[in-house]
């Protein structure tokens, strides 16, 4: 985490492992809520799957990594091998593509982080054969990237804007009718429910915001009493 009033200008191995540890904390805290969301329109296993995957990721973070690519490649492979359902391949692909984009980098600045995140999201689109507007995790990822890019003068400002964009995208999945994935089987009955993948994506962004926020996690970054990440 950063010291107070010290803006982060790049993310190295320390900041990225801090992000992944914070992801694990938020996923653990919100796993029941993610499962409840998935119970309404899916297999009721998203929380448990994500919790198992990020617990496995936490187990590899104390290893020695040569650079950002090596760390993120290991994270992607760990998620693919430990997370069931559709979310394992999708999140695994995200981190594997992120790793490829970060090839040879010891740290990611404003532009390099955007490139890595964008490469990861393109990986989700290709792996899932999906696009924004279908009530999937992309409906949080894409608004987050857009907000990051619009805000992009400093890494801190861009990430905080991205986290807000992910939360707005997550909430916007509520009135959508799913046209992709298991939720699409419900047709109009999928309306009125937040997509669980969009909800877990917003948690990953909230964790990243905690890393760049001066002083680290704040009460606003903690899960609320209902288990949903605070906005």
PDB file of C-alpha atoms in Angstrom:
ATOM      1  CA  UNK A   1       0.000   0.000   0.000  1.00  0.00           C
ATOM      2  CA  UNK A   2       1.086   3.582  -0.476  1.00  0.00           C
ATOM      3  CA  UNK A   3       1.946   6.009   2.236  1.00  0.00           C
ATOM      4  CA  UNK A   4      -0.476   8.872   2.754  1.00  0.00           C
ATOM      5  CA  UNK A   5      -0.223  11.654   0.151  1.00  0.00           C
ATOM      6  CA  UNK A   6       2.180   9.614  -1.993  1.00  0.00           C
ATOM      7  CA  UNK A   7       0.500   8.977  -5.338  1.00  0.00           C
ATOM      8  CA  UNK A   8       1.319   5.729  -7.093  1.00  0.00           C
ATOM      9  CA  UNK A   9       2.785   6.270 -10.554  1.00  0.00           C
ATOM     10  CA  UNK A  10       3.378   2.637 -11.456  1.00  0.00           C
ATOM     11  CA  UNK A  11       2.565  -0.862 -10.277  1.00  0.00           C
ATOM     12  CA  UNK A  12       5.499  -3.194  -9.676  1.00  0.00           C
ATOM     13  CA  UNK A  13       5.532  -6.706  -8.259  1.00  0.00           C
ATOM     14  CA  UNK A  14       4.880  -5.413  -4.728  1.00  0.00           C
ATOM     15  CA  UNK A  15       1.797  -3.418  -5.730  1.00  0.00           C
ATOM     16  CA  UNK A  16       0.465  -6.191  -7.966  1.00  0.00           C
ATOM     17  CA  UNK A  17       0.786  -8.864  -5.283  1.00  0.00           C
ATOM     18  CA  UNK A  18      -0.897  -6.433  -2.870  1.00  0.00           C
ATOM     19  CA  UNK A  19      -3.739  -6.089  -5.398  1.00  0.00           C
ATOM     20  CA  UNK A  20      -4.127  -9.851  -5.646  1.00  0.00           C
ATOM     21  CA  UNK A  21      -4.104 -10.285  -1.853  1.00  0.00           C
ATOM     22  CA  UNK A  22      -6.788  -7.590  -1.568  1.00  0.00           C
ATOM     23  CA  UNK A  23      -8.788  -9.367  -4.299  1.00  0.00           C
ATOM     24  CA  UNK A  24      -8.671 -12.507  -2.167  1.00  0.00           C
ATOM     25  CA  UNK A  25      -9.903 -10.605   0.893  1.00  0.00           C
ATOM     26  CA  UNK A  26     -12.816  -9.003  -0.946  1.00  0.00           C
ATOM     27  CA  UNK A  27     -13.803 -12.235  -2.695  1.00  0.00           C
ATOM     28  CA  UNK A  28     -13.753 -14.085   0.643  1.00  0.00           C
ATOM     29  CA  UNK A  29     -15.897 -11.409   2.285  1.00  0.00           C
ATOM     30  CA  UNK A  30     -18.376 -11.309  -0.595  1.00  0.00           C
ATOM     31  CA  UNK A  31     -18.496 -14.995  -1.579  1.00  0.00           C
ATOM     32  CA  UNK A  32     -21.969 -15.600  -0.042  1.00  0.00           C
ATOM     33  CA  UNK A  33     -23.323 -12.535  -1.832  1.00  0.00           C
ATOM     34  CA  UNK A  34     -21.842 -13.643  -5.174  1.00  0.00           C
ATOM     35  CA  UNK A  35     -23.398 -17.069  -4.696  1.00  0.00           C
ATOM     36  CA  UNK A  36     -26.784 -15.514  -3.906  1.00  0.00           C
ATOM     37  CA  UNK A  37     -26.580 -13.486  -7.121  1.00  0.00           C
ATOM     38  CA  UNK A  38     -25.696 -16.607  -9.095  1.00  0.00           C
ATOM     39  CA  UNK A  39     -28.474 -18.598  -7.418  1.00  0.00           C
ATOM     40  CA  UNK A  40     -31.006 -16.226  -8.991  1.00  0.00           C
ATOM     41  CA  UNK A  41     -29.846 -16.621 -12.607  1.00  0.00           C
ATOM     42  CA  UNK A  42     -27.128 -19.286 -12.718  1.00  0.00           C
ATOM     43  CA  UNK A  43     -25.591 -22.307 -11.028  1.00  0.00           C
ATOM     44  CA  UNK A  44     -25.293 -20.798  -7.525  1.00  0.00           C
ATOM     45  CA  UNK A  45     -21.582 -21.521  -7.462  1.00  0.00           C
ATOM     46  CA  UNK A  46     -19.883 -18.268  -8.508  1.00  0.00           C
ATOM     47  CA  UNK A  47     -18.978 -17.220  -4.980  1.00  0.00           C
ATOM     48  CA  UNK A  48     -17.551 -20.612  -4.061  1.00  0.00           C
ATOM     49  CA  UNK A  49     -15.681 -20.886  -7.360  1.00  0.00           C
ATOM     50  CA  UNK A  50     -14.136 -17.438  -7.065  1.00  0.00           C
ATOM     51  CA  UNK A  51     -13.230 -18.018  -3.434  1.00  0.00           C
ATOM     52  CA  UNK A  52     -11.472 -21.275  -4.273  1.00  0.00           C
ATOM     53  CA  UNK A  53      -9.631 -19.660  -7.172  1.00  0.00           C
ATOM     54  CA  UNK A  54      -8.363 -16.624  -5.313  1.00  0.00           C
ATOM     55  CA  UNK A  55      -7.462 -18.670  -2.267  1.00  0.00           C
ATOM     56  CA  UNK A  56      -5.269 -20.684  -4.652  1.00  0.00           C
ATOM     57  CA  UNK A  57      -3.831 -17.456  -6.069  1.00  0.00           C
ATOM     58  CA  UNK A  58      -2.982 -16.268  -2.552  1.00  0.00           C
ATOM     59  CA  UNK A  59      -0.990 -19.467  -2.147  1.00  0.00           C
ATOM     60  CA  UNK A  60       1.389 -18.632  -4.997  1.00  0.00           C
ATOM     61  CA  UNK A  61       2.078 -14.973  -4.150  1.00  0.00           C
ATOM     62  CA  UNK A  62       5.035 -15.648  -1.869  1.00  0.00           C
ATOM     63  CA  UNK A  63       6.975 -17.184  -4.755  1.00  0.00           C
ATOM     64  CA  UNK A  64       9.845 -15.500  -6.586  1.00  0.00           C
ATOM     65  CA  UNK A  65       8.868 -13.884  -9.898  1.00  0.00           C
ATOM     66  CA  UNK A  66      11.263 -12.427 -12.431  1.00  0.00           C
ATOM     67  CA  UNK A  67       8.854  -9.784 -13.696  1.00  0.00           C
ATOM     68  CA  UNK A  68       5.198  -8.815 -14.072  1.00  0.00           C
ATOM     69  CA  UNK A  69       4.644 -11.274 -16.875  1.00  0.00           C
ATOM     70  CA  UNK A  70       5.848 -14.226 -14.780  1.00  0.00           C
ATOM     71  CA  UNK A  71       3.591 -13.304 -11.858  1.00  0.00           C
ATOM     72  CA  UNK A  72       0.470 -12.742 -13.931  1.00  0.00           C
ATOM     73  CA  UNK A  73       1.029 -15.855 -16.044  1.00  0.00           C
ATOM     74  CA  UNK A  74       1.154 -17.920 -12.847  1.00  0.00           C
ATOM     75  CA  UNK A  75      -2.029 -16.230 -11.593  1.00  0.00           C
ATOM     76  CA  UNK A  76      -3.847 -16.989 -14.846  1.00  0.00           C
ATOM     77  CA  UNK A  77      -2.765 -20.624 -14.862  1.00  0.00           C
ATOM     78  CA  UNK A  78      -3.771 -20.991 -11.222  1.00  0.00           C
ATOM     79  CA  UNK A  79      -7.267 -19.637 -11.879  1.00  0.00           C
ATOM     80  CA  UNK A  80      -7.771 -21.826 -14.941  1.00  0.00           C
ATOM     81  CA  UNK A  81      -6.819 -24.927 -12.958  1.00  0.00           C
ATOM     82  CA  UNK A  82      -8.732 -24.144  -9.761  1.00  0.00           C
ATOM     83  CA  UNK A  83     -11.946 -22.317 -10.716  1.00  0.00           C
ATOM     84  CA  UNK A  84     -14.899 -24.259 -12.076  1.00  0.00           C
ATOM     85  CA  UNK A  85     -17.642 -23.146 -14.432  1.00  0.00           C
ATOM     86  CA  UNK A  86     -17.197 -20.417 -17.000  1.00  0.00           C
ATOM     87  CA  UNK A  87     -15.502 -17.945 -14.693  1.00  0.00           C
ATOM     88  CA  UNK A  88     -12.258 -19.958 -14.366  1.00  0.00           C
ATOM     89  CA  UNK A  89     -11.359 -19.894 -18.077  1.00  0.00           C
ATOM     90  CA  UNK A  90     -12.556 -16.285 -18.417  1.00  0.00           C
ATOM     91  CA  UNK A  91     -10.638 -14.848 -15.468  1.00  0.00           C
ATOM     92  CA  UNK A  92      -7.695 -17.115 -16.236  1.00  0.00           C
ATOM     93  CA  UNK A  93      -7.599 -15.830 -19.798  1.00  0.00           C
ATOM     94  CA  UNK A  94      -7.782 -12.260 -18.530  1.00  0.00           C
ATOM     95  CA  UNK A  95      -4.623 -12.665 -16.449  1.00  0.00           C
ATOM     96  CA  UNK A  96      -2.797 -14.669 -19.138  1.00  0.00           C
ATOM     97  CA  UNK A  97      -3.437 -11.935 -21.717  1.00  0.00           C
ATOM     98  CA  UNK A  98      -2.510  -9.313 -19.102  1.00  0.00           C
ATOM     99  CA  UNK A  99       0.778 -11.175 -18.673  1.00  0.00           C
ATOM    100  CA  UNK A 100       1.493 -11.238 -22.388  1.00  0.00           C
ATOM    101  CA  UNK A 101       0.916  -7.495 -22.647  1.00  0.00           C
ATOM    102  CA  UNK A 102       3.319  -6.906 -19.747  1.00  0.00           C
ATOM    103  CA  UNK A 103       6.148  -8.959 -21.296  1.00  0.00           C
ATOM    104  CA  UNK A 104       9.545  -7.804 -20.023  1.00  0.00           C
ATOM    105  CA  UNK A 105       8.096  -5.158 -17.668  1.00  0.00           C
ATOM    106  CA  UNK A 106       9.250  -4.691 -14.101  1.00  0.00           C
ATOM    107  CA  UNK A 107       6.405  -2.226 -13.471  1.00  0.00           C
ATOM    108  CA  UNK A 108       3.341  -0.829 -15.251  1.00  0.00           C
ATOM    109  CA  UNK A 109       2.700   2.896 -15.575  1.00  0.00           C
ATOM    110  CA  UNK A 110      -0.586   4.561 -16.539  1.00  0.00           C
ATOM    111  CA  UNK A 111      -0.401   3.541 -20.198  1.00  0.00           C
ATOM    112  CA  UNK A 112       1.132   0.096 -19.711  1.00  0.00           C
ATOM    113  CA  UNK A 113      -1.508  -0.824 -17.131  1.00  0.00           C
ATOM    114  CA  UNK A 114      -4.279   0.241 -19.507  1.00  0.00           C
ATOM    115  CA  UNK A 115      -2.741  -1.840 -22.288  1.00  0.00           C
ATOM    116  CA  UNK A 116      -2.537  -4.882 -20.007  1.00  0.00           C
ATOM    117  CA  UNK A 117      -6.111  -4.481 -18.740  1.00  0.00           C
ATOM    118  CA  UNK A 118      -7.367  -3.951 -22.286  1.00  0.00           C
ATOM    119  CA  UNK A 119      -5.550  -7.056 -23.505  1.00  0.00           C
ATOM    120  CA  UNK A 120      -7.146  -9.016 -20.665  1.00  0.00           C
ATOM    121  CA  UNK A 121     -10.626  -7.793 -21.533  1.00  0.00           C
ATOM    122  CA  UNK A 122     -10.114  -8.637 -25.204  1.00  0.00           C
ATOM    123  CA  UNK A 123      -9.193 -12.113 -24.015  1.00  0.00           C
ATOM    124  CA  UNK A 124     -12.501 -12.388 -22.136  1.00  0.00           C
ATOM    125  CA  UNK A 125     -14.393 -11.239 -25.234  1.00  0.00           C
ATOM    126  CA  UNK A 126     -12.677 -13.823 -27.417  1.00  0.00           C
ATOM    127  CA  UNK A 127     -12.846 -16.683 -24.922  1.00  0.00           C
ATOM    128  CA  UNK A 128     -16.492 -16.051 -24.071  1.00  0.00           C
ATOM    129  CA  UNK A 129     -17.509 -15.028 -27.596  1.00  0.00           C
ATOM    130  CA  UNK A 130     -19.418 -12.211 -25.946  1.00  0.00           C
ATOM    131  CA  UNK A 131     -19.764  -8.445 -25.973  1.00  0.00           C
ATOM    132  CA  UNK A 132     -21.020  -5.649 -23.759  1.00  0.00           C
ATOM    133  CA  UNK A 133     -24.794  -5.556 -23.284  1.00  0.00           C
ATOM    134  CA  UNK A 134     -25.304  -9.304 -22.873  1.00  0.00           C
ATOM    135  CA  UNK A 135     -25.399  -9.202 -19.054  1.00  0.00           C
ATOM    136  CA  UNK A 136     -21.962 -10.661 -18.362  1.00  0.00           C
ATOM    137  CA  UNK A 137     -18.769  -9.598 -16.602  1.00  0.00           C
ATOM    138  CA  UNK A 138     -17.923  -7.516 -19.681  1.00  0.00           C
ATOM    139  CA  UNK A 139     -20.654  -5.085 -18.635  1.00  0.00           C
ATOM    140  CA  UNK A 140     -18.406  -4.137 -15.710  1.00  0.00           C
ATOM    141  CA  UNK A 141     -15.021  -4.510 -17.443  1.00  0.00           C
ATOM    142  CA  UNK A 142     -15.792  -2.312 -20.459  1.00  0.00           C
ATOM    143  CA  UNK A 143     -17.219   0.695 -18.543  1.00  0.00           C
ATOM    144  CA  UNK A 144     -14.256   0.424 -16.192  1.00  0.00           C
ATOM    145  CA  UNK A 145     -11.782   0.610 -19.077  1.00  0.00           C
ATOM    146  CA  UNK A 146     -13.693   3.502 -20.642  1.00  0.00           C
ATOM    147  CA  UNK A 147     -13.670   5.432 -17.363  1.00  0.00           C
ATOM    148  CA  UNK A 148      -9.964   4.680 -16.859  1.00  0.00           C
ATOM    149  CA  UNK A 149      -9.135   6.002 -20.308  1.00  0.00           C
ATOM    150  CA  UNK A 150     -11.252   9.154 -19.927  1.00  0.00           C
ATOM    151  CA  UNK A 151      -9.698   9.985 -16.549  1.00  0.00           C
ATOM    152  CA  UNK A 152      -6.202   9.044 -17.608  1.00  0.00           C
ATOM    153  CA  UNK A 153      -3.828  11.780 -16.492  1.00  0.00           C
ATOM    154  CA  UNK A 154      -2.525   9.953 -13.429  1.00  0.00           C
ATOM    155  CA  UNK A 155      -2.517   6.258 -12.607  1.00  0.00           C
ATOM    156  CA  UNK A 156      -4.270   6.871  -9.309  1.00  0.00           C
ATOM    157  CA  UNK A 157      -7.038   8.965 -10.861  1.00  0.00           C
ATOM    158  CA  UNK A 158      -7.519   6.522 -13.715  1.00  0.00           C
ATOM    159  CA  UNK A 159      -7.793   3.472 -11.447  1.00  0.00           C
ATOM    160  CA  UNK A 160     -10.231   5.179  -9.084  1.00  0.00           C
ATOM    161  CA  UNK A 161     -12.355   6.212 -12.071  1.00  0.00           C
ATOM    162  CA  UNK A 162     -12.144   2.675 -13.412  1.00  0.00           C
ATOM    163  CA  UNK A 163     -13.366   1.238 -10.111  1.00  0.00           C
ATOM    164  CA  UNK A 164     -16.327   3.618 -10.146  1.00  0.00           C
ATOM    165  CA  UNK A 165     -17.037   2.647 -13.755  1.00  0.00           C
ATOM    166  CA  UNK A 166     -16.997  -1.053 -12.840  1.00  0.00           C
ATOM    167  CA  UNK A 167     -19.485  -0.478 -10.034  1.00  0.00           C
ATOM    168  CA  UNK A 168     -21.781   1.504 -12.337  1.00  0.00           C
ATOM    169  CA  UNK A 169     -21.516  -1.232 -14.951  1.00  0.00           C
ATOM    170  CA  UNK A 170     -22.264  -3.903 -12.341  1.00  0.00           C
ATOM    171  CA  UNK A 171     -25.404  -2.062 -11.221  1.00  0.00           C
ATOM    172  CA  UNK A 172     -26.495  -1.511 -14.827  1.00  0.00           C
ATOM    173  CA  UNK A 173     -26.750  -5.288 -15.367  1.00  0.00           C
ATOM    174  CA  UNK A 174     -29.810  -5.362 -13.075  1.00  0.00           C
ATOM    175  CA  UNK A 175     -32.389  -4.214 -15.653  1.00  0.00           C
ATOM    176  CA  UNK A 176     -30.724  -6.099 -18.535  1.00  0.00           C
ATOM    177  CA  UNK A 177     -32.102  -9.274 -20.074  1.00  0.00           C
ATOM    178  CA  UNK A 178     -29.339 -11.855 -20.394  1.00  0.00           C
ATOM    179  CA  UNK A 179     -28.551 -13.009 -23.922  1.00  0.00           C
ATOM    180  CA  UNK A 180     -25.378 -14.965 -23.125  1.00  0.00           C
ATOM    181  CA  UNK A 181     -24.547 -17.787 -20.767  1.00  0.00           C
ATOM    182  CA  UNK A 182     -26.779 -19.798 -18.472  1.00  0.00           C
ATOM    183  CA  UNK A 183     -28.770 -16.716 -17.441  1.00  0.00           C
ATOM    184  CA  UNK A 184     -29.968 -16.357 -21.045  1.00  0.00           C
ATOM    185  CA  UNK A 185     -32.062 -19.512 -20.557  1.00  0.00           C
ATOM    186  CA  UNK A 186     -34.279 -17.455 -18.238  1.00  0.00           C
ATOM    187  CA  UNK A 187     -35.034 -14.797 -20.843  1.00  0.00           C
ATOM    188  CA  UNK A 188     -37.082 -11.978 -19.318  1.00  0.00           C
ATOM    189  CA  UNK A 189     -36.860 -13.617 -15.894  1.00  0.00           C
ATOM    190  CA  UNK A 190     -33.185 -12.644 -15.780  1.00  0.00           C
ATOM    191  CA  UNK A 191     -34.258  -8.985 -15.550  1.00  0.00           C
ATOM    192  CA  UNK A 192     -33.973  -7.522 -12.074  1.00  0.00           C
ATOM    193  CA  UNK A 193     -30.857  -9.435 -11.019  1.00  0.00           C
ATOM    194  CA  UNK A 194     -27.257  -8.229 -10.905  1.00  0.00           C
ATOM    195  CA  UNK A 195     -24.904 -10.388 -12.961  1.00  0.00           C
ATOM    196  CA  UNK A 196     -22.551 -12.248 -10.584  1.00  0.00           C
ATOM    197  CA  UNK A 197     -19.573 -11.965 -12.963  1.00  0.00           C
ATOM    198  CA  UNK A 198     -20.032  -8.205 -13.173  1.00  0.00           C
ATOM    199  CA  UNK A 199     -20.196  -8.131  -9.371  1.00  0.00           C
ATOM    200  CA  UNK A 200     -16.915 -10.043  -8.971  1.00  0.00           C
ATOM    201  CA  UNK A 201     -15.289  -7.834 -11.611  1.00  0.00           C
ATOM    202  CA  UNK A 202     -16.261  -4.751  -9.582  1.00  0.00           C
ATOM    203  CA  UNK A 203     -14.569  -6.342  -6.563  1.00  0.00           C
ATOM    204  CA  UNK A 204     -11.304  -6.777  -8.508  1.00  0.00           C
ATOM    205  CA  UNK A 205     -11.432  -3.098  -9.450  1.00  0.00           C
ATOM    206  CA  UNK A 206     -12.242  -2.085  -5.881  1.00  0.00           C
ATOM    207  CA  UNK A 207      -9.171  -4.029  -4.764  1.00  0.00           C
ATOM    208  CA  UNK A 208      -7.032  -2.219  -7.355  1.00  0.00           C
ATOM    209  CA  UNK A 209      -8.410   1.118  -6.180  1.00  0.00           C
ATOM    210  CA  UNK A 210      -7.394   0.218  -2.630  1.00  0.00           C
ATOM    211  CA  UNK A 211      -3.809  -0.299  -3.801  1.00  0.00           C
ATOM    212  CA  UNK A 212      -3.475   3.149  -5.388  1.00  0.00           C
ATOM    213  CA  UNK A 213      -5.558   5.036  -2.808  1.00  0.00           C
ATOM    214  CA  UNK A 214      -3.243   6.974  -0.451  1.00  0.00           C
ATOM    215  CA  UNK A 215      -3.167   5.176   2.879  1.00  0.00           C
ATOM    216  CA  UNK A 216      -4.536   1.939   1.421  1.00  0.00           C
ATOM    217  CA  UNK A 217      -8.000   0.489   2.081  1.00  0.00           C
ATOM    218  CA  UNK A 218     -10.545   2.852   3.610  1.00  0.00           C
ATOM    219  CA  UNK A 219     -13.945   2.166   5.175  1.00  0.00           C
ATOM    220  CA  UNK A 220     -15.462   2.972   1.753  1.00  0.00           C
ATOM    221  CA  UNK A 221     -13.486   0.094   0.298  1.00  0.00           C
ATOM    222  CA  UNK A 222     -14.712  -2.424   2.808  1.00  0.00           C
ATOM    223  CA  UNK A 223     -17.652  -4.727   2.207  1.00  0.00           C
ATOM    224  CA  UNK A 224     -20.845  -3.497   3.789  1.00  0.00           C
ATOM    225  CA  UNK A 225     -23.017  -5.443   6.166  1.00  0.00           C
ATOM    226  CA  UNK A 226     -24.915  -7.016   3.271  1.00  0.00           C
ATOM    227  CA  UNK A 227     -21.737  -8.331   1.764  1.00  0.00           C
ATOM    228  CA  UNK A 228     -21.743  -6.011  -1.262  1.00  0.00           C
ATOM    229  CA  UNK A 229     -18.735  -3.856  -1.979  1.00  0.00           C
ATOM    230  CA  UNK A 230     -19.372  -0.265  -1.065  1.00  0.00           C
ATOM    231  CA  UNK A 231     -19.403   2.287  -3.861  1.00  0.00           C
TER     232      UNK A 231
END
